[in-house]
CSV table of C-alpha atoms and ligand atoms in Angstrom, one decimal:
chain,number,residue,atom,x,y,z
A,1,UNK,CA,2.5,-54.6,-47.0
A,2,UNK,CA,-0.1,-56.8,-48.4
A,3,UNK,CA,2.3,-58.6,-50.7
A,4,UNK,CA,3.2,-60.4,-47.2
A,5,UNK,CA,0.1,-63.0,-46.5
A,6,UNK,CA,1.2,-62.5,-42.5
A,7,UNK,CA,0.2,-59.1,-42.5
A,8,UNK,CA,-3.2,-59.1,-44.4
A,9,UNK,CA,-4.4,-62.4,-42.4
A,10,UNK,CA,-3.0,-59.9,-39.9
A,11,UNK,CA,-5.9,-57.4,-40.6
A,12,UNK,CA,-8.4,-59.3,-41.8
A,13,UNK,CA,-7.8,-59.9,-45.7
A,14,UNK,CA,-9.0,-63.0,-47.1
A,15,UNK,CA,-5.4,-64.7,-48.6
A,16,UNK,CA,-5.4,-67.2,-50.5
A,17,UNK,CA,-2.4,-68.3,-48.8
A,18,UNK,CA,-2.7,-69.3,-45.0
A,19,UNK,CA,0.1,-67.8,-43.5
A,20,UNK,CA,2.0,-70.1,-41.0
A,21,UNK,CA,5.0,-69.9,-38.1
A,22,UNK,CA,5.5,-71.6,-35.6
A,23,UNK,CA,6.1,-70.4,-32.2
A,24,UNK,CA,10.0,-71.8,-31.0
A,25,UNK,CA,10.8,-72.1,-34.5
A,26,UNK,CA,13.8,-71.9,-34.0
A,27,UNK,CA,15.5,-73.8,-31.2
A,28,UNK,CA,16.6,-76.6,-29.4
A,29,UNK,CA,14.9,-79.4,-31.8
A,30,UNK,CA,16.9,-78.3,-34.9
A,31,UNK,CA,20.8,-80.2,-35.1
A,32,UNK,CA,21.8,-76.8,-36.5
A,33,UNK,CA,20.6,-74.4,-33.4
A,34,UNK,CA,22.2,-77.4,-31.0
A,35,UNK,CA,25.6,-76.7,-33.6
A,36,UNK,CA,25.8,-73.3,-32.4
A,37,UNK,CA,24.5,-73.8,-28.8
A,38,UNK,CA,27.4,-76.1,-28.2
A,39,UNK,CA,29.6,-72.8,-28.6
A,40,UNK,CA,27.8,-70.8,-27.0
A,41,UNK,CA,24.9,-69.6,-23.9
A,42,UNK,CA,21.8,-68.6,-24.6
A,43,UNK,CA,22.6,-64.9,-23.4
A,44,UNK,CA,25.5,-64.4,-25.8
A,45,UNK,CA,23.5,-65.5,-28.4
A,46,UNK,CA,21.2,-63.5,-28.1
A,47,UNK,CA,23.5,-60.2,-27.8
A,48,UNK,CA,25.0,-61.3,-30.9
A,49,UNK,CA,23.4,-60.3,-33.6
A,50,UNK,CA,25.3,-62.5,-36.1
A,51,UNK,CA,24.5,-65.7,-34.2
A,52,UNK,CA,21.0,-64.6,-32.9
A,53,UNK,CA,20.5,-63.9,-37.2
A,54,UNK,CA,21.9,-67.2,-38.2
A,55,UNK,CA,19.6,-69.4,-35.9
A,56,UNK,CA,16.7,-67.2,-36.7
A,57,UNK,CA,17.3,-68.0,-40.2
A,58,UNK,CA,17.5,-71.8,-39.9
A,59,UNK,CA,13.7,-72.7,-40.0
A,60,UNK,CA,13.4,-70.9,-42.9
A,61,UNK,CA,16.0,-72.6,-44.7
A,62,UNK,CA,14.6,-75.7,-43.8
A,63,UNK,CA,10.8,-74.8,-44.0
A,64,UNK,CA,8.9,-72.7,-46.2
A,65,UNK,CA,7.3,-70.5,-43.3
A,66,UNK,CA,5.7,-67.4,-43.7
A,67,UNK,CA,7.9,-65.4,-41.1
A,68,UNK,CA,10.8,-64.9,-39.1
A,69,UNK,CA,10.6,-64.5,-34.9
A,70,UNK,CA,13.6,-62.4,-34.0
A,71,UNK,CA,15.4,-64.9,-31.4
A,72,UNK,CA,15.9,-63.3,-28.5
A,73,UNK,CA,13.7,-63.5,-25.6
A,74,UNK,CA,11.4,-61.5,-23.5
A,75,UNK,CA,13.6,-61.2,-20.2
A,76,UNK,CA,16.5,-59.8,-22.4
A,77,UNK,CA,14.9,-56.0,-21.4
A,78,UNK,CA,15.5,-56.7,-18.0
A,79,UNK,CA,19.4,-56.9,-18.1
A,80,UNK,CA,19.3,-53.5,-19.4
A,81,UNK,CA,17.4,-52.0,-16.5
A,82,UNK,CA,19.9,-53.3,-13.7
A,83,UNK,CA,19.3,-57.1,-13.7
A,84,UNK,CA,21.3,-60.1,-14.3
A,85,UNK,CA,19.8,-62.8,-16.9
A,86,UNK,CA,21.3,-66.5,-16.1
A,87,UNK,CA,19.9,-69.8,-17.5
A,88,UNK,CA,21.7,-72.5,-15.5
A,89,UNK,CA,21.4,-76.0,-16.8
A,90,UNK,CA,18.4,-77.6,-16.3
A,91,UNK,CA,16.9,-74.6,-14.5
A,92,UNK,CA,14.6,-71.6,-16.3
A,93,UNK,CA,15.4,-68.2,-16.2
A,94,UNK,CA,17.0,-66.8,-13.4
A,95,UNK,CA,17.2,-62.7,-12.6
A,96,UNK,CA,19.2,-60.8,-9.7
A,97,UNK,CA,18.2,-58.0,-7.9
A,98,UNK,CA,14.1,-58.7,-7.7
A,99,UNK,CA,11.5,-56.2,-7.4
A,100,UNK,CA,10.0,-56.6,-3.9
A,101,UNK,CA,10.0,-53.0,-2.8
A,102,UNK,CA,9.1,-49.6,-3.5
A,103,UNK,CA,13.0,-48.7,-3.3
A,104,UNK,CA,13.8,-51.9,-5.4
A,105,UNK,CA,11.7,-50.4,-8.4
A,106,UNK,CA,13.6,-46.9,-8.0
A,107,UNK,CA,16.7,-48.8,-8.5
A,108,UNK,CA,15.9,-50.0,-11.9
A,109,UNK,CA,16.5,-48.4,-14.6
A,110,UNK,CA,14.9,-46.8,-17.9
A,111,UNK,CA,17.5,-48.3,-20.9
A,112,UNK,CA,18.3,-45.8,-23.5
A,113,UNK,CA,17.2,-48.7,-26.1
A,114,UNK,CA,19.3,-48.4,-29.1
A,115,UNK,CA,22.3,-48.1,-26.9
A,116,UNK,CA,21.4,-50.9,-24.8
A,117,UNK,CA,19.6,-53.1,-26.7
A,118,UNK,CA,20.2,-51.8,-30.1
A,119,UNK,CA,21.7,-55.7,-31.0
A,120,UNK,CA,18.3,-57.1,-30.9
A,121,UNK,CA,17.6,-54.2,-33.8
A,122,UNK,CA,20.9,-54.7,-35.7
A,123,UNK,CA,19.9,-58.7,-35.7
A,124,UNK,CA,16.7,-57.6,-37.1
A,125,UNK,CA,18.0,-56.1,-40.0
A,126,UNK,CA,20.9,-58.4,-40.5
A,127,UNK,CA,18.2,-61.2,-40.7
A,128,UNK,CA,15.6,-59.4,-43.0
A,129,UNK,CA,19.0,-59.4,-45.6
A,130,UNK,CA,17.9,-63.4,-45.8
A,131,UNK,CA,14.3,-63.5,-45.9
A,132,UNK,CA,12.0,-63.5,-49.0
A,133,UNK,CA,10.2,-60.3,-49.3
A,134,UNK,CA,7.1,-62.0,-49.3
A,135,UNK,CA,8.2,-63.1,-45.6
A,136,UNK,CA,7.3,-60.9,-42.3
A,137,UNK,CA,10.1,-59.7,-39.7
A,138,UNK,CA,8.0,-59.9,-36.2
A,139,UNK,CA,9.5,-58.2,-33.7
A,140,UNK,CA,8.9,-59.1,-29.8
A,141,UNK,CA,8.3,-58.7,-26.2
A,142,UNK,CA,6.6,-59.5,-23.0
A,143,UNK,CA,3.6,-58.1,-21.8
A,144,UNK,CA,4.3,-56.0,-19.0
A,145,UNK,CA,2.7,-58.3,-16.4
A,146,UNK,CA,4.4,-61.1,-17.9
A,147,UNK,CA,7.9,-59.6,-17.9
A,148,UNK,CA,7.3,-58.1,-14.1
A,149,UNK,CA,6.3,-61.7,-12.6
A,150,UNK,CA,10.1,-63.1,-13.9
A,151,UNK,CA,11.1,-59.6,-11.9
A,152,UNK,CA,9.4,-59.9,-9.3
A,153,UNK,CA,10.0,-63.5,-8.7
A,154,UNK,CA,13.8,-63.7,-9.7
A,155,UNK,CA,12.9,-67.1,-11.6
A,156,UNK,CA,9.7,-69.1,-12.8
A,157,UNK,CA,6.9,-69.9,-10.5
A,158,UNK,CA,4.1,-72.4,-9.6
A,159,UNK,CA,2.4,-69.8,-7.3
A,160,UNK,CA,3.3,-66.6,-7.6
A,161,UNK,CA,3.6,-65.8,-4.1
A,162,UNK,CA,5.7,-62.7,-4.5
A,163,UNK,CA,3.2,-61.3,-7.2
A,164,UNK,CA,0.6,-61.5,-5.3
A,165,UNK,CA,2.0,-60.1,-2.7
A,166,UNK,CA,3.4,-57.1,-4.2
A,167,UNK,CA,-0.1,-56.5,-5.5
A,168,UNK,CA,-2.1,-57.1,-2.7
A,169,UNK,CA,0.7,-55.5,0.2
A,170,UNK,CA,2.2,-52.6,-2.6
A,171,UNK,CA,0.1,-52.3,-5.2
A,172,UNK,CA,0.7,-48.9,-5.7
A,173,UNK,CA,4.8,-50.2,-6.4
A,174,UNK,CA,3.4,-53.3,-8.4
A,175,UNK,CA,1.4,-50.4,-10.7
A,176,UNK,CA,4.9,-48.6,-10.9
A,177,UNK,CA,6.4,-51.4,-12.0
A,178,UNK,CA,4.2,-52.1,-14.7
A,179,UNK,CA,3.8,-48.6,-15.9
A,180,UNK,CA,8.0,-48.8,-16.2
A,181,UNK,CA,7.8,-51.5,-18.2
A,182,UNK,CA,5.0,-50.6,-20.5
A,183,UNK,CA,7.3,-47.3,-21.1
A,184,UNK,CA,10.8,-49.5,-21.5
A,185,UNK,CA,8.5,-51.9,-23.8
A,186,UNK,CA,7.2,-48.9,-26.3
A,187,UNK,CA,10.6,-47.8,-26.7
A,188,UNK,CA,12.0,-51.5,-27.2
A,189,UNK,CA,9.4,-52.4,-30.3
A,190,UNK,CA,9.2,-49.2,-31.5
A,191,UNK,CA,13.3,-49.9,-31.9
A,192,UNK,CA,12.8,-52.9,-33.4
A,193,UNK,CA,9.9,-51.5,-35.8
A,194,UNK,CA,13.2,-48.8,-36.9
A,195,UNK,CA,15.5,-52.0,-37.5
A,196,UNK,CA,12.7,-53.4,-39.6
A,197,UNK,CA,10.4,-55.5,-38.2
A,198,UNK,CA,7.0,-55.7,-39.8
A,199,UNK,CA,5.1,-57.2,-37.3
A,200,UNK,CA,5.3,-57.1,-33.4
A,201,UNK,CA,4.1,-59.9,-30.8
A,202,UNK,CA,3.3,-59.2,-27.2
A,203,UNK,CA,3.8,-62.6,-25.1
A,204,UNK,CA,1.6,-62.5,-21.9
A,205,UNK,CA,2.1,-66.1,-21.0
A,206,UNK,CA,1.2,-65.5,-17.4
A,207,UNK,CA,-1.7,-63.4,-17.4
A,208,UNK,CA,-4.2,-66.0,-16.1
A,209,UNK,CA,-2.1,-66.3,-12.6
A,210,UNK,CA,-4.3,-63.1,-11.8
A,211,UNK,CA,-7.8,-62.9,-10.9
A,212,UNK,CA,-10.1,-61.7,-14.0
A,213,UNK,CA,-10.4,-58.4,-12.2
A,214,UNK,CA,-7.1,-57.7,-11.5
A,215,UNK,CA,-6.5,-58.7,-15.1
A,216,UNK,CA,-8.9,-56.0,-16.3
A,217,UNK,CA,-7.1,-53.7,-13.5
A,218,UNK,CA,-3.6,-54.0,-13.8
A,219,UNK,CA,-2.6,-56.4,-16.7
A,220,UNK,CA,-4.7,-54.9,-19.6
A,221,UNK,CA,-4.2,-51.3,-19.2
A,222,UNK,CA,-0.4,-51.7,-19.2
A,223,UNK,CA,-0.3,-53.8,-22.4
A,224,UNK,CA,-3.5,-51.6,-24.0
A,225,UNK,CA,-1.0,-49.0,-23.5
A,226,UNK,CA,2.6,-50.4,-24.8
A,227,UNK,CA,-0.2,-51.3,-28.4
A,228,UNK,CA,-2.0,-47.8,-28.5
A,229,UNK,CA,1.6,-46.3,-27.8
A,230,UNK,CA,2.9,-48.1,-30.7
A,231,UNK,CA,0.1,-47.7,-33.3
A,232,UNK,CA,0.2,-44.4,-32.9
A,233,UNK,CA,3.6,-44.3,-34.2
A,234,UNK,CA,3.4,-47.2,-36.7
A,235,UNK,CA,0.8,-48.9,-39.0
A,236,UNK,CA,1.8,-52.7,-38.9
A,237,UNK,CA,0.0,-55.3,-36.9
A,238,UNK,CA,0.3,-56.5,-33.4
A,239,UNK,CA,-0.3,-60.1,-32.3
A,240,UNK,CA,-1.1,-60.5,-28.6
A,241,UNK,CA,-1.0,-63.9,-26.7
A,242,UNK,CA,-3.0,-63.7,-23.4
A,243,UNK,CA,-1.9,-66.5,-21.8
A,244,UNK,CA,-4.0,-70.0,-21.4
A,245,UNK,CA,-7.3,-69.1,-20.7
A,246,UNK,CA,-10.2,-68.0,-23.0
A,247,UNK,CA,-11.6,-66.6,-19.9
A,248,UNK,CA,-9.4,-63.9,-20.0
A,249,UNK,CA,-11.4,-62.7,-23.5
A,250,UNK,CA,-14.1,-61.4,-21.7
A,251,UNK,CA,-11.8,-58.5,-20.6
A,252,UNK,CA,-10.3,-58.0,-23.9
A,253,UNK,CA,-13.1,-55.0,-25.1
A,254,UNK,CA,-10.8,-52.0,-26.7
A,255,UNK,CA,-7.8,-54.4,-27.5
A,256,UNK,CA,-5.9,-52.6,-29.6
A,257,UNK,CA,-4.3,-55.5,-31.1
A,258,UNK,CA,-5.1,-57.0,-35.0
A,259,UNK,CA,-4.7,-60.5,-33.9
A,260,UNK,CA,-5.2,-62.9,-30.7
A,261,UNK,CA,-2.9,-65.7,-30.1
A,262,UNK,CA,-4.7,-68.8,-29.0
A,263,UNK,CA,-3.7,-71.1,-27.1
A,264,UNK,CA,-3.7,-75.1,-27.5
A,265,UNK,CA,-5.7,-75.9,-24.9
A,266,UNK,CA,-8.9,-73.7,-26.2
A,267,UNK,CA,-11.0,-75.5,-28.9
A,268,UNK,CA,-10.2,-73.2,-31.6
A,269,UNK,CA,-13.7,-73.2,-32.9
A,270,UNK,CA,-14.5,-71.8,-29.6
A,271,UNK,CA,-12.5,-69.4,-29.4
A,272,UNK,CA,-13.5,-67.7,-32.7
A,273,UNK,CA,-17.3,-68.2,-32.0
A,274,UNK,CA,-16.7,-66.4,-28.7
A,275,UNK,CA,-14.4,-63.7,-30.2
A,276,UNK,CA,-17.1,-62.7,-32.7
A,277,UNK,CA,-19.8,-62.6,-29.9
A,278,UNK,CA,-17.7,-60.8,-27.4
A,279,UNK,CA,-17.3,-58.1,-31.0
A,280,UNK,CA,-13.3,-58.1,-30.9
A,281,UNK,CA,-12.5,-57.1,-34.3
A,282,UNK,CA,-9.7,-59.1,-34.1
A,283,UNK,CA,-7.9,-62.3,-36.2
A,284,UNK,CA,-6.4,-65.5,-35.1
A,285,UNK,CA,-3.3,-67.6,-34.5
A,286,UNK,CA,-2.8,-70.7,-33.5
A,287,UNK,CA,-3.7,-73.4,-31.9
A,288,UNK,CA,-2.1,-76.6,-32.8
A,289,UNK,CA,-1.0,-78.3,-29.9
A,290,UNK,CA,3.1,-78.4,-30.3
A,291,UNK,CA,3.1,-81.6,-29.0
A,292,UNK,CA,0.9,-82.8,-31.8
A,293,UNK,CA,3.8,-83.5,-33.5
A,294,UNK,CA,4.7,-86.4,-32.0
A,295,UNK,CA,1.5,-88.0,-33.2
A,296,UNK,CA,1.0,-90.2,-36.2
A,297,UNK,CA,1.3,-88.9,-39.8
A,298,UNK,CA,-2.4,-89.3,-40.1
A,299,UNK,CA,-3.5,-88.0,-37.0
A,300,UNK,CA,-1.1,-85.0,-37.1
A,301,UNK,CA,-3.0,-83.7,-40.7
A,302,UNK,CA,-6.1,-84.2,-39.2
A,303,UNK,CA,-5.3,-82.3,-36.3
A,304,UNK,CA,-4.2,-79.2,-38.6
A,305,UNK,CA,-7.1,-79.9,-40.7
A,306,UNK,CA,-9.3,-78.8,-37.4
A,307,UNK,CA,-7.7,-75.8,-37.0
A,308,UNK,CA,-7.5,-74.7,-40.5
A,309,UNK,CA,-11.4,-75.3,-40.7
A,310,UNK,CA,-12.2,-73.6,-37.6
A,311,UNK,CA,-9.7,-70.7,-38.6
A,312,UNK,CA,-11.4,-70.3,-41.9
A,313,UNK,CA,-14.8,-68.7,-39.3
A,314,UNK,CA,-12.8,-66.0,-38.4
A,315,UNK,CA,-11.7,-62.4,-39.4
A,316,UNK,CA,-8.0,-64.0,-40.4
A,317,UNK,CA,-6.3,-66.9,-39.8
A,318,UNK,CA,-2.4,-67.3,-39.1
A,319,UNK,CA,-1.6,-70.9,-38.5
A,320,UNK,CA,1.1,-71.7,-35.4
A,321,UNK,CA,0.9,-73.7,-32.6
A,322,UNK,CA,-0.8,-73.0,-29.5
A,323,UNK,CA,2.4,-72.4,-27.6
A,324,UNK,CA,6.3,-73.0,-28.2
A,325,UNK,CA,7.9,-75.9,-30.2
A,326,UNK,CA,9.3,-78.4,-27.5
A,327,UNK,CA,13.1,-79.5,-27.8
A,328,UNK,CA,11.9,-83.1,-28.5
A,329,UNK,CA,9.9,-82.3,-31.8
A,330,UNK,CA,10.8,-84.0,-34.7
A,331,UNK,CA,11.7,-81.6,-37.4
A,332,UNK,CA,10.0,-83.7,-40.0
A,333,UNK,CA,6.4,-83.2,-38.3
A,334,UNK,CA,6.7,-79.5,-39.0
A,335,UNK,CA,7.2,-80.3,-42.4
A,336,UNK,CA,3.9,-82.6,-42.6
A,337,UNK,CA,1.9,-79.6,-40.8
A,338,UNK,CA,3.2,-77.0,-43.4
A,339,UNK,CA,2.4,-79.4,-46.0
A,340,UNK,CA,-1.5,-80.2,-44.8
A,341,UNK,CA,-1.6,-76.4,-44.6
A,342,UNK,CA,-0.6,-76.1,-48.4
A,343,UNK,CA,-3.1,-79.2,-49.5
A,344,UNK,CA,-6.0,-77.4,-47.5
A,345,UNK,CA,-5.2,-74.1,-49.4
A,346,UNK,CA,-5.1,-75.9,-53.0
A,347,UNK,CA,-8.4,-78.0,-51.7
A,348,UNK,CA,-10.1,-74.2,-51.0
A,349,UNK,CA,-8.8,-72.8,-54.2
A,350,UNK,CA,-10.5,-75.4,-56.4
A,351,UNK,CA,-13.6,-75.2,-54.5
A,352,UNK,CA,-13.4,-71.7,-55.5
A,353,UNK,CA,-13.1,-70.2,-51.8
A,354,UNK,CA,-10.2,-67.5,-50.9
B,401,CP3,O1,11.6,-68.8,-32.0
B,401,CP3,C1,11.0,-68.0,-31.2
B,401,CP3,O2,9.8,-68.2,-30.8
B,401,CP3,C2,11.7,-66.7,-30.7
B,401,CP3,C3,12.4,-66.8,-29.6
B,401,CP3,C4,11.8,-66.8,-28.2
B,401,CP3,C5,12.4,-67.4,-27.1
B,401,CP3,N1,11.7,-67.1,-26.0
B,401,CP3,C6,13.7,-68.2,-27.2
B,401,CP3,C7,14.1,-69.1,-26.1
B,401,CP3,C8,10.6,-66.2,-27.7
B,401,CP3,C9,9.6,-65.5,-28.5
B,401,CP3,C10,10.6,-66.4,-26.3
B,401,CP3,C11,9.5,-65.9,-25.4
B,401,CP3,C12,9.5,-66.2,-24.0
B,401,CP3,N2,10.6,-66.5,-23.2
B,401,CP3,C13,8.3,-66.4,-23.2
B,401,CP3,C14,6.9,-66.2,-23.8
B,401,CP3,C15,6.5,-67.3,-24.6
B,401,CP3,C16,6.2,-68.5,-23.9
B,401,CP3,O3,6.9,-69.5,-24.1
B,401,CP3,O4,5.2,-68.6,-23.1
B,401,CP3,C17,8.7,-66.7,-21.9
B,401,CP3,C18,7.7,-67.0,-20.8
B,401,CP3,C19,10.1,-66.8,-21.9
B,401,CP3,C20,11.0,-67.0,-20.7
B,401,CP3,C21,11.8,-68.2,-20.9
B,401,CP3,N3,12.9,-68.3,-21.8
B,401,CP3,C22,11.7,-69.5,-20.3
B,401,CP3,C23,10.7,-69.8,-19.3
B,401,CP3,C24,12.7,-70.3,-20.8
B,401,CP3,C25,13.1,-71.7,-20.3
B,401,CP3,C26,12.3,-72.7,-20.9
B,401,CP3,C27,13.0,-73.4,-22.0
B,401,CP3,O5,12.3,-73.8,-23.0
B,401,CP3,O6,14.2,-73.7,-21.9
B,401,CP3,C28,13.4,-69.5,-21.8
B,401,CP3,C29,14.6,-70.0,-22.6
B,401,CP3,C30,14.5,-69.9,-24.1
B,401,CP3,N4,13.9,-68.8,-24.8
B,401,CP3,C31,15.0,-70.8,-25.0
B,401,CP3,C32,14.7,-70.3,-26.3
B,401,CP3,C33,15.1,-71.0,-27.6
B,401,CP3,C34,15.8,-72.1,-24.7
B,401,CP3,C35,17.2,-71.7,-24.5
B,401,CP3,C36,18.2,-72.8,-24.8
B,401,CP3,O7,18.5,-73.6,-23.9
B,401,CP3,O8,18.6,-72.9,-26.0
């Protein structure tokens, strides 16, 4: 697998080629996804793996990237343990039957994977037929505390109320629920590892909303888990993005996962500094800012020029943004980022680095 530059920045290799993605590579600021989201919802294209294939493949027409995210998204689980997915106009997610009780989590069930969900696998391998072998699959889900808030919630949230109660009135149900999902979740990657993913990302874009010590008590066992589950079935590498706050790294000892996912709002050189002296044998992705992008030419390059420089300090360095592609990003900035990242790399090589 070290023919793909993802996977050894993955585990630490020095490349000489800094792999780059982008988080939301695919989506709502590309003409083409719009194209096929006119026909459309976002549900059925995800359940289809032709469509969900096709706009997975258009960044990498446009850009030379070195991966592919399978589009889907992390609530898509969910409808195959008894609730409904909607995403109204305008509106986020929306689920039905939330998780409030000890008799709502009996209701829900455990999906036999490749029979429920096995469309996310069969767009993974119908995508890998378009992809340059020097190109990583990744694979995907939510963290189980991430997924269980949309649950528990029924929709997005500003406070969490529900959470919070759960865990502080149930906590014994809100520990069921995440023990569930970090079972459902193994299964699910470990499907999408069979279809042919090479990678695998764990979103836990909500993990900050709890209190460092129920992150240490709840959050990290469950996703620890879904990783040490999946290692020990599988050799690839696991990228894990916990949430916004680098205070959350001080209850990362015995991660399991090859790379952290930074996000945009940590000062990158930060974050690796404190990485190496908290000793998590771990690499890097991020941290652009997404929104970056709508900033000058100039100021754009420099802007990846500070990651790159602070990347180059730790164990590995994959180059993304800190967080998703917005809808109003203009396609042509990603080209300018991907292009600094390639004038950096030839910069490095002649100085005789990598
Ligand atoms: O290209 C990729 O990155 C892969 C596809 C992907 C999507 N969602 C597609 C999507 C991935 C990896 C996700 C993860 C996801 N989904 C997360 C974790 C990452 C993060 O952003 O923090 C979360 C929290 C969700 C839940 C979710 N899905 C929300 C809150 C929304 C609404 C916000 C929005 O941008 O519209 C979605 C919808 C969604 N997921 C879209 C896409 C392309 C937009 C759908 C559309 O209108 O076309």
């Amino acid at each position: 697998m070290n023919n793909k530059p993802l996977v050894a920045a993955a585990f630490g290799y020095k490349t000489p080629r800094v792999p780059i993605w982008f988080l939301r590579q695919a989506g709502r600021y590309l003409p083409e996804y719009m194209e096929v989201r006119r026909k459309v919802d976002f549900v059925e294209l995800c359940r289809s793996p032709e469509l969900a294939s096709e706009v997975t493949l258009q960044p990498l027409r446009r850009y030379d990237v070195d991966a592919a995210i399978i589009f889907s998204d992390i609530l898509i689980p969910c409808t195959a343990m008894g609730q409904t997915l909607t995403f109204d106009k305008g509106h986020g997610p929306e689920l039905s039957n939330t998780v409030r009780s000890a008799a709502d989590l009996a209701r829900l069930k455990h999906p036999d994977v490749q029979k429920d969900l096995g469309y996310v696998g069969d767009a993974i391998a119908l995508t890998k037929q378009g992809m340059k072998p020097a190109q990583t699959m990744i694979g995907f889900a939510g963290a189980p505390f991430t997924v269980a808030s949309y649950m528990i919630e029924g929709s997005g949230s500003k406070t969490f109320t529900e959470v919070k109660k759960l865990r502080y009135l149930e906590p014994q149900t809100f520990k069921g629920l995440l023990d569930l999902l970090a079972d459902v979740t193994v299964d699910y990657l470990l499907m999408q590892v069979q279809a042919g993913a090479e990678c695998l990302m764990l979103f836990d874009t909500w993990a900050n909303q709890m209190t460092s010590a129920d992150y240490r008590d709840f959050v990290f066992p469950a996703v620890n888990k879904v990783i040490e589950a999946v290692k020990s079935r599988w050799d690839g590498p696991v990228i894990y993005y916990p949430g916004q706050s680098l205070e959350l790294l001080f209850e990362l000892s015995g991660i399991r996962a090859d790379v952290l996912a930074i996000d945009w709002r940590a000062r990158m050189p930060r974050a690796v500094a404190l990485i190496e002296n908290l000793g998590l044998n771990v690499s890097v992705q991020g941290n652009l800012d997404p929104q970056a992008m709508l900033a000058p030419e100039s100021l754009l390059r420099q802007m990846v020029r500070d990651v790159l420089e602070a990347g180059t300090k730790a164990r590995g360095h994959i180059f993304n943004v800190g967080h998703g592609l917005q809808p109003h990003t203009p396609p042509d900035s990603v080209a300018i980022a991907i292009d600094e990242v390639r004038r950096f790399e030839a910069e490095r090589a002649k100085q005789g680095h990598g």
